[in-house]
mmCIF file with all atom_site columns, C-alpha atoms in Angstrom:
data_model
loop_
_atom_site.group_PDB
_atom_site.id
_atom_site.type_symbol
_atom_site.label_atom_id
_atom_site.label_alt_id
_atom_site.label_comp_id
_atom_site.label_asym_id
_atom_site.label_entity_id
_atom_site.label_seq_id
_atom_site.pdbx_PDB_ins_code
_atom_site.Cartn_x
_atom_site.Cartn_y
_atom_site.Cartn_z
_atom_site.occupancy
_atom_site.B_iso_or_equiv
_atom_site.pdbx_formal_charge
_atom_site.auth_seq_id
_atom_site.auth_comp_id
_atom_site.auth_asym_id
_atom_site.auth_atom_id
_atom_site.pdbx_PDB_model_num
ATOM 1   C CA . MET D 1 1   ? -23.644 55.028 110.670 1.00 0.00 ? 1   MET D CA 1
ATOM 2   C CA . SER D 1 2   ? -22.395 54.724 107.113 1.00 0.00 ? 2   SER D CA 1
ATOM 3   C CA . ARG D 1 3   ? -18.871 55.624 106.656 1.00 0.00 ? 3   ARG D CA 1
ATOM 4   C CA . ILE D 1 4   ? -19.554 56.874 102.969 1.00 0.00 ? 4   ILE D CA 1
ATOM 5   C CA . GLY D 1 5   ? -23.111 57.898 104.073 1.00 0.00 ? 5   GLY D CA 1
ATOM 6   C CA . LYS D 1 6   ? -21.566 60.756 106.677 1.00 0.00 ? 6   LYS D CA 1
ATOM 7   C CA . LEU D 1 7   ? -19.267 62.206 103.897 1.00 0.00 ? 7   LEU D CA 1
ATOM 8   C CA . PRO D 1 8   ? -20.654 65.676 102.405 1.00 0.00 ? 8   PRO D CA 1
ATOM 9   C CA . VAL D 1 9   ? -21.408 66.082 98.879  1.00 0.00 ? 9   VAL D CA 1
ATOM 10  C CA . ALA D 1 10  ? -19.889 68.872 96.917  1.00 0.00 ? 10  ALA D CA 1
ATOM 11  C CA . ILE D 1 11  ? -22.599 71.104 95.160  1.00 0.00 ? 11  ILE D CA 1
ATOM 12  C CA . PRO D 1 12  ? -20.533 73.160 92.217  1.00 0.00 ? 12  PRO D CA 1
ATOM 13  C CA . ALA D 1 13  ? -21.654 76.248 90.882  1.00 0.00 ? 13  ALA D CA 1
ATOM 14  C CA . GLY D 1 14  ? -24.292 75.844 88.245  1.00 0.00 ? 14  GLY D CA 1
ATOM 15  C CA . VAL D 1 15  ? -25.712 72.627 90.311  1.00 0.00 ? 15  VAL D CA 1
ATOM 16  C CA . THR D 1 16  ? -28.782 72.695 92.383  1.00 0.00 ? 16  THR D CA 1
ATOM 17  C CA . VAL D 1 17  ? -30.331 70.384 94.501  1.00 0.00 ? 17  VAL D CA 1
ATOM 18  C CA . THR D 1 18  ? -33.520 69.963 96.153  1.00 0.00 ? 18  THR D CA 1
ATOM 19  C CA . PHE D 1 19  ? -35.247 67.595 98.462  1.00 0.00 ? 19  PHE D CA 1
ATOM 20  C CA . GLU D 1 20  ? -39.374 68.232 99.039  1.00 0.00 ? 20  GLU D CA 1
ATOM 21  C CA . ASN D 1 21  ? -41.178 64.686 99.742  1.00 0.00 ? 21  ASN D CA 1
ATOM 22  C CA . GLY D 1 22  ? -39.064 62.261 99.661  1.00 0.00 ? 22  GLY D CA 1
ATOM 23  C CA . LEU D 1 23  ? -38.301 63.454 96.129  1.00 0.00 ? 23  LEU D CA 1
ATOM 24  C CA . LEU D 1 24  ? -34.402 64.404 95.235  1.00 0.00 ? 24  LEU D CA 1
ATOM 25  C CA . THR D 1 25  ? -34.186 66.478 92.712  1.00 0.00 ? 25  THR D CA 1
ATOM 26  C CA . VAL D 1 26  ? -30.958 67.678 90.771  1.00 0.00 ? 26  VAL D CA 1
ATOM 27  C CA . LYS D 1 27  ? -30.449 70.162 87.836  1.00 0.00 ? 27  LYS D CA 1
ATOM 28  C CA . GLY D 1 28  ? -27.326 71.289 86.303  1.00 0.00 ? 28  GLY D CA 1
ATOM 29  C CA . ALA D 1 29  ? -26.524 72.159 83.118  1.00 0.00 ? 29  ALA D CA 1
ATOM 30  C CA . LYS D 1 30  ? -26.539 68.706 81.397  1.00 0.00 ? 30  LYS D CA 1
ATOM 31  C CA . GLY D 1 31  ? -30.261 68.077 82.529  1.00 0.00 ? 31  GLY D CA 1
ATOM 32  C CA . THR D 1 32  ? -31.986 67.208 85.698  1.00 0.00 ? 32  THR D CA 1
ATOM 33  C CA . LEU D 1 33  ? -32.164 63.653 87.311  1.00 0.00 ? 33  LEU D CA 1
ATOM 34  C CA . THR D 1 34  ? -35.028 62.971 89.898  1.00 0.00 ? 34  THR D CA 1
ATOM 35  C CA . GLN D 1 35  ? -34.972 59.965 92.292  1.00 0.00 ? 35  GLN D CA 1
ATOM 36  C CA . LYS D 1 36  ? -37.828 59.134 94.752  1.00 0.00 ? 36  LYS D CA 1
ATOM 37  C CA . VAL D 1 37  ? -35.943 58.511 98.508  1.00 0.00 ? 37  VAL D CA 1
ATOM 38  C CA . VAL D 1 38  ? -37.678 55.937 100.956 1.00 0.00 ? 38  VAL D CA 1
ATOM 39  C CA . GLY D 1 39  ? -36.990 55.279 104.360 1.00 0.00 ? 39  GLY D CA 1
ATOM 40  C CA . GLU D 1 40  ? -36.069 57.616 107.046 1.00 0.00 ? 40  GLU D CA 1
ATOM 41  C CA . ILE D 1 41  ? -33.505 59.526 104.949 1.00 0.00 ? 41  ILE D CA 1
ATOM 42  C CA . ASP D 1 42  ? -32.887 63.393 105.303 1.00 0.00 ? 42  ASP D CA 1
ATOM 43  C CA . ILE D 1 43  ? -31.029 65.421 103.169 1.00 0.00 ? 43  ILE D CA 1
ATOM 44  C CA . LYS D 1 44  ? -30.164 68.902 103.703 1.00 0.00 ? 44  LYS D CA 1
ATOM 45  C CA . VAL D 1 45  ? -28.085 71.235 101.623 1.00 0.00 ? 45  VAL D CA 1
ATOM 46  C CA . GLU D 1 46  ? -25.942 73.794 103.403 1.00 0.00 ? 46  GLU D CA 1
ATOM 47  C CA . GLY D 1 47  ? -23.870 76.293 101.153 1.00 0.00 ? 47  GLY D CA 1
ATOM 48  C CA . ALA D 1 48  ? -22.113 73.907 98.735  1.00 0.00 ? 48  ALA D CA 1
ATOM 49  C CA . GLU D 1 49  ? -22.341 70.829 100.659 1.00 0.00 ? 49  GLU D CA 1
ATOM 50  C CA . ALA D 1 50  ? -25.136 68.580 100.935 1.00 0.00 ? 50  ALA D CA 1
ATOM 51  C CA . HIS D 1 51  ? -25.356 65.753 103.881 1.00 0.00 ? 51  HIS D CA 1
ATOM 52  C CA . VAL D 1 52  ? -27.446 62.882 103.496 1.00 0.00 ? 52  VAL D CA 1
ATOM 53  C CA . LEU D 1 53  ? -28.599 61.980 107.339 1.00 0.00 ? 53  LEU D CA 1
ATOM 54  C CA . THR D 1 54  ? -30.673 59.263 109.086 1.00 0.00 ? 54  THR D CA 1
ATOM 55  C CA . THR D 1 55  ? -33.830 60.082 111.263 1.00 0.00 ? 55  THR D CA 1
ATOM 56  C CA . GLY D 1 56  ? -34.249 56.738 112.548 1.00 0.00 ? 56  GLY D CA 1
ATOM 57  C CA . ASN D 1 57  ? -32.553 53.799 113.784 1.00 0.00 ? 57  ASN D CA 1
ATOM 58  C CA . ALA D 1 58  ? -33.832 50.893 111.550 1.00 0.00 ? 58  ALA D CA 1
ATOM 59  C CA . ALA D 1 59  ? -32.179 48.563 109.822 1.00 0.00 ? 59  ALA D CA 1
ATOM 60  C CA . ASP D 1 60  ? -32.602 49.724 106.590 1.00 0.00 ? 60  ASP D CA 1
ATOM 61  C CA . THR D 1 61  ? -32.309 52.907 107.220 1.00 0.00 ? 61  THR D CA 1
ATOM 62  C CA . ASN D 1 62  ? -28.525 52.708 108.002 1.00 0.00 ? 62  ASN D CA 1
ATOM 63  C CA . ALA D 1 63  ? -28.401 50.366 104.635 1.00 0.00 ? 63  ALA D CA 1
ATOM 64  C CA . LYS D 1 64  ? -29.615 52.941 102.790 1.00 0.00 ? 64  LYS D CA 1
ATOM 65  C CA . HIS D 1 65  ? -27.419 56.159 104.578 1.00 0.00 ? 65  HIS D CA 1
ATOM 66  C CA . GLY D 1 66  ? -24.734 55.188 102.673 1.00 0.00 ? 66  GLY D CA 1
ATOM 67  C CA . LEU D 1 67  ? -26.570 53.606 99.468  1.00 0.00 ? 67  LEU D CA 1
ATOM 68  C CA . TYR D 1 68  ? -28.725 57.596 98.833  1.00 0.00 ? 68  TYR D CA 1
ATOM 69  C CA . ARG D 1 69  ? -25.248 59.316 99.768  1.00 0.00 ? 69  ARG D CA 1
ATOM 70  C CA . ALA D 1 70  ? -23.834 57.513 96.481  1.00 0.00 ? 70  ALA D CA 1
ATOM 71  C CA . LEU D 1 71  ? -27.320 57.968 94.271  1.00 0.00 ? 71  LEU D CA 1
ATOM 72  C CA . LEU D 1 72  ? -26.705 62.079 95.212  1.00 0.00 ? 72  LEU D CA 1
ATOM 73  C CA . HIS D 1 73  ? -23.048 62.571 94.204  1.00 0.00 ? 73  HIS D CA 1
ATOM 74  C CA . ASN D 1 74  ? -23.389 60.375 91.002  1.00 0.00 ? 74  ASN D CA 1
ATOM 75  C CA . MET D 1 75  ? -26.458 62.518 90.157  1.00 0.00 ? 75  MET D CA 1
ATOM 76  C CA . VAL D 1 76  ? -24.668 66.026 90.724  1.00 0.00 ? 76  VAL D CA 1
ATOM 77  C CA . VAL D 1 77  ? -21.726 63.958 88.396  1.00 0.00 ? 77  VAL D CA 1
ATOM 78  C CA . GLY D 1 78  ? -24.228 63.447 85.976  1.00 0.00 ? 78  GLY D CA 1
ATOM 79  C CA . VAL D 1 79  ? -25.543 66.914 85.491  1.00 0.00 ? 79  VAL D CA 1
ATOM 80  C CA . THR D 1 80  ? -22.348 68.121 85.588  1.00 0.00 ? 80  THR D CA 1
ATOM 81  C CA . ASP D 1 81  ? -20.134 66.246 83.736  1.00 0.00 ? 81  ASP D CA 1
ATOM 82  C CA . GLY D 1 82  ? -21.837 63.409 82.173  1.00 0.00 ? 82  GLY D CA 1
ATOM 83  C CA . TYR D 1 83  ? -20.962 59.380 82.424  1.00 0.00 ? 83  TYR D CA 1
ATOM 84  C CA . LYS D 1 84  ? -19.714 57.334 79.195  1.00 0.00 ? 84  LYS D CA 1
ATOM 85  C CA . LYS D 1 85  ? -19.101 53.968 78.654  1.00 0.00 ? 85  LYS D CA 1
ATOM 86  C CA . THR D 1 86  ? -16.687 52.967 75.307  1.00 0.00 ? 86  THR D CA 1
ATOM 87  C CA . LEU D 1 87  ? -17.731 49.378 73.850  1.00 0.00 ? 87  LEU D CA 1
ATOM 88  C CA . LYS D 1 88  ? -14.990 47.534 70.894  1.00 0.00 ? 88  LYS D CA 1
ATOM 89  C CA . VAL D 1 89  ? -16.304 44.656 68.630  1.00 0.00 ? 89  VAL D CA 1
ATOM 90  C CA . ASN D 1 90  ? -13.789 42.582 67.783  1.00 0.00 ? 90  ASN D CA 1
ATOM 91  C CA . GLY D 1 91  ? -14.641 39.767 64.965  1.00 0.00 ? 91  GLY D CA 1
ATOM 92  C CA . VAL D 1 92  ? -13.439 39.365 61.527  1.00 0.00 ? 92  VAL D CA 1
ATOM 93  C CA . GLY D 1 93  ? -15.613 41.402 58.971  1.00 0.00 ? 93  GLY D CA 1
ATOM 94  C CA . TRP D 1 94  ? -17.783 42.798 62.137  1.00 0.00 ? 94  TRP D CA 1
ATOM 95  C CA . LYS D 1 95  ? -18.783 46.435 62.205  1.00 0.00 ? 95  LYS D CA 1
ATOM 96  C CA . VAL D 1 96  ? -21.192 48.693 63.663  1.00 0.00 ? 96  VAL D CA 1
ATOM 97  C CA . ALA D 1 97  ? -22.864 52.403 61.995  1.00 0.00 ? 97  ALA D CA 1
ATOM 98  C CA . LYS D 1 98  ? -25.174 54.490 63.203  1.00 0.00 ? 98  LYS D CA 1
ATOM 99  C CA . GLN D 1 99  ? -28.073 55.170 61.347  1.00 0.00 ? 99  GLN D CA 1
ATOM 100 C CA . GLY D 1 100 ? -30.758 57.555 62.748  1.00 0.00 ? 100 GLY D CA 1
ATOM 101 C CA . ASN D 1 101 ? -31.607 57.034 66.040  1.00 0.00 ? 101 ASN D CA 1
ATOM 102 C CA . LYS D 1 102 ? -30.224 52.841 66.396  1.00 0.00 ? 102 LYS D CA 1
ATOM 103 C CA . VAL D 1 103 ? -26.936 51.090 65.957  1.00 0.00 ? 103 VAL D CA 1
ATOM 104 C CA . VAL D 1 104 ? -26.756 48.223 63.242  1.00 0.00 ? 104 VAL D CA 1
ATOM 105 C CA . LEU D 1 105 ? -24.023 46.192 64.234  1.00 0.00 ? 105 LEU D CA 1
ATOM 106 C CA . ASN D 1 106 ? -23.013 43.354 62.059  1.00 0.00 ? 106 ASN D CA 1
ATOM 107 C CA . ILE D 1 107 ? -21.369 41.029 64.359  1.00 0.00 ? 107 ILE D CA 1
ATOM 108 C CA . GLY D 1 108 ? -21.582 37.257 63.083  1.00 0.00 ? 108 GLY D CA 1
ATOM 109 C CA . PHE D 1 109 ? -25.283 36.868 62.321  1.00 0.00 ? 109 PHE D CA 1
ATOM 110 C CA . SER D 1 110 ? -26.520 35.991 59.243  1.00 0.00 ? 110 SER D CA 1
ATOM 111 C CA . HIS D 1 111 ? -28.512 38.947 59.645  1.00 0.00 ? 111 HIS D CA 1
ATOM 112 C CA . PRO D 1 112 ? -27.938 42.689 61.138  1.00 0.00 ? 112 PRO D CA 1
ATOM 113 C CA . VAL D 1 113 ? -28.855 43.734 64.605  1.00 0.00 ? 113 VAL D CA 1
ATOM 114 C CA . ASP D 1 114 ? -30.418 46.992 65.068  1.00 0.00 ? 114 ASP D CA 1
ATOM 115 C CA . PHE D 1 115 ? -30.199 48.579 68.899  1.00 0.00 ? 115 PHE D CA 1
ATOM 116 C CA . VAL D 1 116 ? -32.354 51.594 69.345  1.00 0.00 ? 116 VAL D CA 1
ATOM 117 C CA . GLU D 1 117 ? -31.220 54.513 71.704  1.00 0.00 ? 117 GLU D CA 1
ATOM 118 C CA . PRO D 1 118 ? -32.971 54.143 74.983  1.00 0.00 ? 118 PRO D CA 1
ATOM 119 C CA . ALA D 1 119 ? -34.139 58.308 76.265  1.00 0.00 ? 119 ALA D CA 1
ATOM 120 C CA . GLY D 1 120 ? -31.854 59.672 78.186  1.00 0.00 ? 120 GLY D CA 1
ATOM 121 C CA . VAL D 1 121 ? -28.844 57.734 76.328  1.00 0.00 ? 121 VAL D CA 1
ATOM 122 C CA . LYS D 1 122 ? -26.549 59.076 73.604  1.00 0.00 ? 122 LYS D CA 1
ATOM 123 C CA . LEU D 1 123 ? -25.086 56.119 70.818  1.00 0.00 ? 123 LEU D CA 1
ATOM 124 C CA . GLU D 1 124 ? -21.817 57.125 68.321  1.00 0.00 ? 124 GLU D CA 1
ATOM 125 C CA . CYS D 1 125 ? -19.862 55.303 66.436  1.00 0.00 ? 125 CYS D CA 1
ATOM 126 C CA . PRO D 1 126 ? -16.550 57.011 65.515  1.00 0.00 ? 126 PRO D CA 1
ATOM 127 C CA . SER D 1 127 ? -15.422 54.465 64.325  1.00 0.00 ? 127 SER D CA 1
ATOM 128 C CA . VAL D 1 128 ? -16.189 50.492 62.390  1.00 0.00 ? 128 VAL D CA 1
ATOM 129 C CA . THR D 1 129 ? -15.027 49.079 65.455  1.00 0.00 ? 129 THR D CA 1
ATOM 130 C CA . GLU D 1 130 ? -16.107 50.773 68.673  1.00 0.00 ? 130 GLU D CA 1
ATOM 131 C CA . ILE D 1 131 ? -19.517 52.039 70.058  1.00 0.00 ? 131 ILE D CA 1
ATOM 132 C CA . VAL D 1 132 ? -19.555 54.973 72.965  1.00 0.00 ? 132 VAL D CA 1
ATOM 133 C CA . VAL D 1 133 ? -22.356 55.020 75.183  1.00 0.00 ? 133 VAL D CA 1
ATOM 134 C CA . SER D 1 134 ? -23.097 57.967 76.820  1.00 0.00 ? 134 SER D CA 1
ATOM 135 C CA . GLY D 1 135 ? -25.736 60.383 78.727  1.00 0.00 ? 135 GLY D CA 1
ATOM 136 C CA . ILE D 1 136 ? -26.281 61.976 82.877  1.00 0.00 ? 136 ILE D CA 1
ATOM 137 C CA . ASP D 1 137 ? -28.263 58.719 84.537  1.00 0.00 ? 137 ASP D CA 1
ATOM 138 C CA . LYS D 1 138 ? -25.079 56.702 85.784  1.00 0.00 ? 138 LYS D CA 1
ATOM 139 C CA . THR D 1 139 ? -27.129 53.317 86.167  1.00 0.00 ? 139 THR D CA 1
ATOM 140 C CA . LEU D 1 140 ? -29.227 54.119 82.714  1.00 0.00 ? 140 LEU D CA 1
ATOM 141 C CA . VAL D 1 141 ? -25.584 54.092 80.902  1.00 0.00 ? 141 VAL D CA 1
ATOM 142 C CA . GLY D 1 142 ? -24.109 51.222 82.683  1.00 0.00 ? 142 GLY D CA 1
ATOM 143 C CA . GLN D 1 143 ? -27.585 48.929 81.860  1.00 0.00 ? 143 GLN D CA 1
ATOM 144 C CA . THR D 1 144 ? -27.157 50.419 77.850  1.00 0.00 ? 144 THR D CA 1
ATOM 145 C CA . ALA D 1 145 ? -23.662 49.238 77.644  1.00 0.00 ? 145 ALA D CA 1
ATOM 146 C CA . ALA D 1 146 ? -24.779 45.813 79.363  1.00 0.00 ? 146 ALA D CA 1
ATOM 147 C CA . ASN D 1 147 ? -27.478 45.205 77.241  1.00 0.00 ? 147 ASN D CA 1
ATOM 148 C CA . ILE D 1 148 ? -25.403 45.794 74.304  1.00 0.00 ? 148 ILE D CA 1
ATOM 149 C CA . ARG D 1 149 ? -22.642 43.623 75.605  1.00 0.00 ? 149 ARG D CA 1
ATOM 150 C CA . LYS D 1 150 ? -24.741 40.978 76.007  1.00 0.00 ? 150 LYS D CA 1
ATOM 151 C CA . LEU D 1 151 ? -25.231 40.399 72.303  1.00 0.00 ? 151 LEU D CA 1
ATOM 152 C CA . ARG D 1 152 ? -22.097 38.567 71.696  1.00 0.00 ? 152 ARG D CA 1
ATOM 153 C CA . THR D 1 153 ? -20.145 38.611 74.998  1.00 0.00 ? 153 THR D CA 1
ATOM 154 C CA . PRO D 1 154 ? -16.630 38.040 74.250  1.00 0.00 ? 154 PRO D CA 1
ATOM 155 C CA . GLU D 1 155 ? -14.751 34.553 74.020  1.00 0.00 ? 155 GLU D CA 1
ATOM 156 C CA . PRO D 1 156 ? -11.919 33.238 75.401  1.00 0.00 ? 156 PRO D CA 1
ATOM 157 C CA . TYR D 1 157 ? -10.511 31.160 72.749  1.00 0.00 ? 157 TYR D CA 1
ATOM 158 C CA . HIS D 1 158 ? -9.869  34.435 70.136  1.00 0.00 ? 158 HIS D CA 1
ATOM 159 C CA . GLY D 1 159 ? -11.532 37.237 71.634  1.00 0.00 ? 159 GLY D CA 1
ATOM 160 C CA . TYR D 1 160 ? -14.097 37.613 69.473  1.00 0.00 ? 160 TYR D CA 1
ATOM 161 C CA . GLY D 1 161 ? -17.244 39.617 70.971  1.00 0.00 ? 161 GLY D CA 1
ATOM 162 C CA . ILE D 1 162 ? -18.150 42.784 72.202  1.00 0.00 ? 162 ILE D CA 1
ATOM 163 C CA . ALA D 1 163 ? -16.250 44.076 74.971  1.00 0.00 ? 163 ALA D CA 1
ATOM 164 C CA . TYR D 1 164 ? -15.263 47.476 77.182  1.00 0.00 ? 164 TYR D CA 1
ATOM 165 C CA . SER D 1 165 ? -12.583 49.018 76.087  1.00 0.00 ? 165 SER D CA 1
ATOM 166 C CA . ASP D 1 166 ? -10.983 49.122 79.528  1.00 0.00 ? 166 ASP D CA 1
ATOM 167 C CA . GLU D 1 167 ? -12.007 45.277 80.034  1.00 0.00 ? 167 GLU D CA 1
ATOM 168 C CA . VAL D 1 168 ? -9.256  42.939 80.194  1.00 0.00 ? 168 VAL D CA 1
ATOM 169 C CA . ILE D 1 169 ? -10.571 38.981 78.182  1.00 0.00 ? 169 ILE D CA 1
ATOM 170 C CA . GLU D 1 170 ? -8.795  36.105 79.887  1.00 0.00 ? 170 GLU D CA 1
ATOM 171 C CA . ARG D 1 171 ? -7.592  33.998 76.697  1.00 0.00 ? 171 ARG D CA 1
ATOM 172 C CA . LYS D 1 172 ? -7.158  30.282 77.046  1.00 0.00 ? 172 LYS D CA 1
ATOM 173 C CA . GLU D 1 173 ? -4.796  28.101 74.570  1.00 0.00 ? 173 GLU D CA 1
ATOM 174 C CA . GLY D 1 174 ? -7.124  26.281 72.924  1.00 0.00 ? 174 GLY D CA 1
ATOM 175 C CA . LYS D 1 175 ? -6.370  22.190 71.515  1.00 0.00 ? 175 LYS D CA 1
ATOM 176 C CA . THR D 1 176 ? -2.748  21.504 71.520  1.00 0.00 ? 176 THR D CA 1
ATOM 177 C CA . GLY D 1 177 ? -3.342  18.977 68.890  1.00 0.00 ? 177 GLY D CA 1
ATOM 178 C CA . GLY D 1 178 ? -1.060  16.232 67.821  1.00 0.00 ? 178 GLY D CA 1
ATOM 179 C CA . LYS D 1 179 ? -0.685  13.554 70.197  1.00 0.00 ? 179 LYS D CA 1
ATOM 180 C CA . GLY D 1 180 ? -3.023  10.982 70.848  1.00 0.00 ? 180 GLY D CA 1
ATOM 181 C CA . LYS D 1 181 ? -3.007  8.547  73.818  1.00 0.00 ? 181 LYS D CA 1
ATOM 182 C CA . LYS D 1 182 ? -2.338  5.105  73.004  1.00 0.00 ? 182 LYS D CA 1
#
């Protein structure tokens, strides 16, 4: 039995959790999320808590116990508070701007790069070197931020690239130059 799976999930006021026919649904102020649950897993809602229970002893059931508890917790947090990731753009002359439902990135290529907002995610540009990815689905927000970061990953010599705001870029010294071998 999973240590994480045994923990109850607190359900705040205004959030409803239902589990029917292998489909977990969480509704809250910010929206609705659904998750298909496979295996011998059952979810019981008692008052202001939800418990994820195993109904069998198969190895994959024990492995999924903690997974579905974590997914349920992420869904509850998503419909109440939402998730947000901030990206910083670092480069000489690099800038970003929001135009309609897309973000236009000038990141050192010979052409601007258009990144279209996926459904369920909101992109904002509070400054010319910052992109904020927000939404209620934690995996979708994280994947969208990773896709934007992948356009220009940070390089270690000058620090140019798109990085998470809390990411630490290990900087390298570069060439020392001058002293050749004789």
